CSV table of C-alpha atoms and ligand atoms in Angstrom, one decimal:
chain,number,residue,atom,x,y,z
A,1,MET,CA,-0.1,-0.6,0.3
A,2,THR,CA,1.9,3.6,-1.1
A,3,THR,CA,0.5,6.6,0.8
A,4,THR,CA,0.3,10.6,0.1
A,5,LEU,CA,0.9,12.6,1.4
A,6,ILE,CA,-1.5,15.4,1.0
A,7,PRO,CA,0.4,19.1,1.9
A,8,LEU,CA,-1.2,21.0,4.5
A,9,LEU,CA,-2.3,24.5,3.2
A,10,PRO,CA,-2.5,27.8,6.1
A,11,VAL,CA,-6.5,28.9,5.7
A,12,ALA,CA,-7.2,32.3,5.9
A,13,THR,CA,-9.3,33.0,8.8
A,14,GLU,CA,-10.5,36.5,9.4
A,15,PRO,CA,-9.2,37.8,12.7
A,16,ALA,CA,-11.0,38.1,15.3
A,17,VAL,CA,-13.4,41.5,15.9
A,18,THR,CA,-12.6,43.0,19.5
A,19,CYS,CA,-13.3,46.4,20.9
A,20,SER,CA,-9.9,47.3,21.0
A,21,THR,CA,-9.2,47.6,16.7
A,22,CYS,CA,-12.1,49.7,16.8
A,23,ALA,CA,-13.2,52.7,17.3
A,24,ALA,CA,-15.9,52.8,19.7
A,25,CYS,CA,-18.9,52.7,16.5
A,26,CYS,CA,-21.4,51.0,19.1
A,27,CYS,CA,-21.1,54.7,21.4
A,28,GLN,CA,-22.8,57.0,17.8
A,29,LEU,CA,-25.8,54.5,18.9
A,30,GLU,CA,-28.8,56.5,21.4
A,31,VAL,CA,-29.4,55.0,24.4
A,32,MET,CA,-31.8,54.8,26.0
A,33,LEU,CA,-31.6,54.5,29.7
A,34,ILE,CA,-34.5,51.9,30.5
A,35,THR,CA,-33.5,50.9,34.0
A,36,ASP,CA,-31.5,53.6,36.2
A,37,THR,CA,-28.1,51.4,36.4
A,38,GLY,CA,-26.2,54.8,37.9
A,39,VAL,CA,-25.0,56.5,35.3
A,40,PRO,CA,-24.4,60.3,36.5
A,41,GLU,CA,-26.9,63.1,35.6
A,42,ARG,CA,-24.8,65.3,33.8
A,43,PHE,CA,-24.6,62.0,30.8
A,44,ILE,CA,-28.4,62.0,31.0
A,45,ASP,CA,-30.5,63.4,27.9
A,46,VAL,CA,-34.1,64.1,27.3
A,47,ASP,CA,-35.4,63.1,23.6
A,48,ASP,CA,-38.1,63.9,21.9
A,49,TRP,CA,-40.9,61.3,23.5
A,50,GLY,CA,-39.8,62.3,27.4
A,51,GLY,CA,-37.5,59.1,27.8
A,52,GLU,CA,-34.0,60.0,29.4
A,53,VAL,CA,-30.9,58.7,26.9
A,54,MET,CA,-27.0,58.7,27.0
A,55,LEU,CA,-26.3,63.0,26.2
A,56,ARG,CA,-24.9,63.0,22.9
A,57,LEU,CA,-22.1,66.0,21.9
A,58,ASP,CA,-22.1,67.3,18.2
A,59,ASP,CA,-19.2,64.8,16.6
A,60,GLY,CA,-22.7,62.2,18.0
A,61,TRP,CA,-20.9,60.4,20.5
A,62,CYS,CA,-21.4,59.7,23.5
A,63,ALA,CA,-20.4,61.9,27.0
A,64,ALA,CA,-18.7,59.5,28.6
A,65,LEU,CA,-17.1,58.1,26.3
A,66,ASP,CA,-13.6,58.6,27.6
A,67,ARG,CA,-12.0,60.2,23.4
A,68,ASP,CA,-7.9,59.2,24.4
A,69,SER,CA,-8.7,55.9,25.1
A,70,MET,CA,-12.4,55.5,23.7
A,71,LEU,CA,-13.0,53.5,26.7
A,72,CYS,CA,-16.2,53.6,28.3
A,73,THR,CA,-15.5,55.7,31.6
A,74,ILE,CA,-18.7,54.9,33.1
A,75,TYR,CA,-18.1,51.6,32.2
A,76,ASP,CA,-19.7,49.8,36.1
A,77,ARG,CA,-22.0,52.4,35.6
A,78,ARG,CA,-23.0,51.5,31.8
A,79,PRO,CA,-26.9,51.6,30.7
A,80,LEU,CA,-28.4,48.0,30.2
A,81,ILE,CA,-28.9,48.3,26.5
A,82,CYS,CA,-24.4,49.0,26.5
A,83,ARG,CA,-24.2,46.0,28.2
A,84,GLU,CA,-26.9,44.0,25.9
A,85,PHE,CA,-24.1,45.2,23.2
A,86,GLU,CA,-22.9,41.7,21.7
A,87,THR,CA,-19.7,43.3,19.9
A,88,GLY,CA,-19.4,40.5,17.1
A,89,SER,CA,-23.3,40.4,17.0
A,90,ASP,CA,-25.0,42.2,13.4
A,91,GLU,CA,-25.4,45.3,15.2
A,92,CYS,CA,-22.1,45.4,16.0
A,93,MET,CA,-21.0,44.8,12.1
A,94,ASN,CA,-22.8,47.3,11.2
A,95,GLU,CA,-21.6,50.2,12.9
A,96,ARG,CA,-18.2,48.6,12.4
A,97,GLN,CA,-18.3,48.7,8.4
A,98,GLY,CA,-20.1,52.5,9.3
A,99,ILE,CA,-16.6,54.1,10.6
A,100,ALA,CA,-14.3,51.1,8.2
A,101,SER,CA,-11.5,54.5,7.4
A,102,ALA,CA,-10.8,54.5,11.8
A,103,TYR,CA,-9.8,51.5,12.3
A,104,ILE,CA,-6.7,51.3,13.3
B,201,SF4,S1,-19.3,48.4,16.9
B,201,SF4,FE1,-18.7,46.1,18.1
B,201,SF4,S2,-16.4,46.2,18.3
B,201,SF4,FE2,-16.8,48.0,18.1
B,201,SF4,S3,-16.9,49.3,20.4
B,201,SF4,FE3,-18.7,48.3,19.8
B,201,SF4,S4,-19.3,46.3,20.4
B,201,SF4,FE4,-16.7,46.6,20.6
B,202,SF4,S1,-21.8,54.6,28.1
B,202,SF4,FE1,-20.2,54.1,27.6
B,202,SF4,S2,-21.1,52.2,26.8
B,202,SF4,FE2,-22.7,53.0,26.2
B,202,SF4,S3,-22.5,54.6,24.0
B,202,SF4,FE3,-21.6,55.6,25.9
B,202,SF4,S4,-19.7,55.6,26.5
B,202,SF4,FE4,-20.9,53.6,24.7
């Protein structure tokens, strides 16, 4: 019996999606405050319908985002919606594509 060796070729894989290679794209979305997680008052705004939302600055980013590190400054008190926004989800990928030029 003869044995044929089949060379193994490297398989191209997509780089893992992580927040560390993202310019906090999801922190430009409107975030409603539907539970009390202790968000400081200075970061809370009221929308046109009277609901509480995270305050966003003129450029669209959340006021609680640190502009040097692009990390959340209230991570332990961030809203429920931010906690449930899943890295790598369809929504996450949509936001990343929207600001693709900002990636490292
Ligand atoms: S868009 Fe996705 S990868 Fe970027 S910061 Fe938000 S959860 Fe993380
Ligand atoms: S509260 Fe934090 S995680 Fe939520 S949008 Fe603002 S900066 Fe991003």
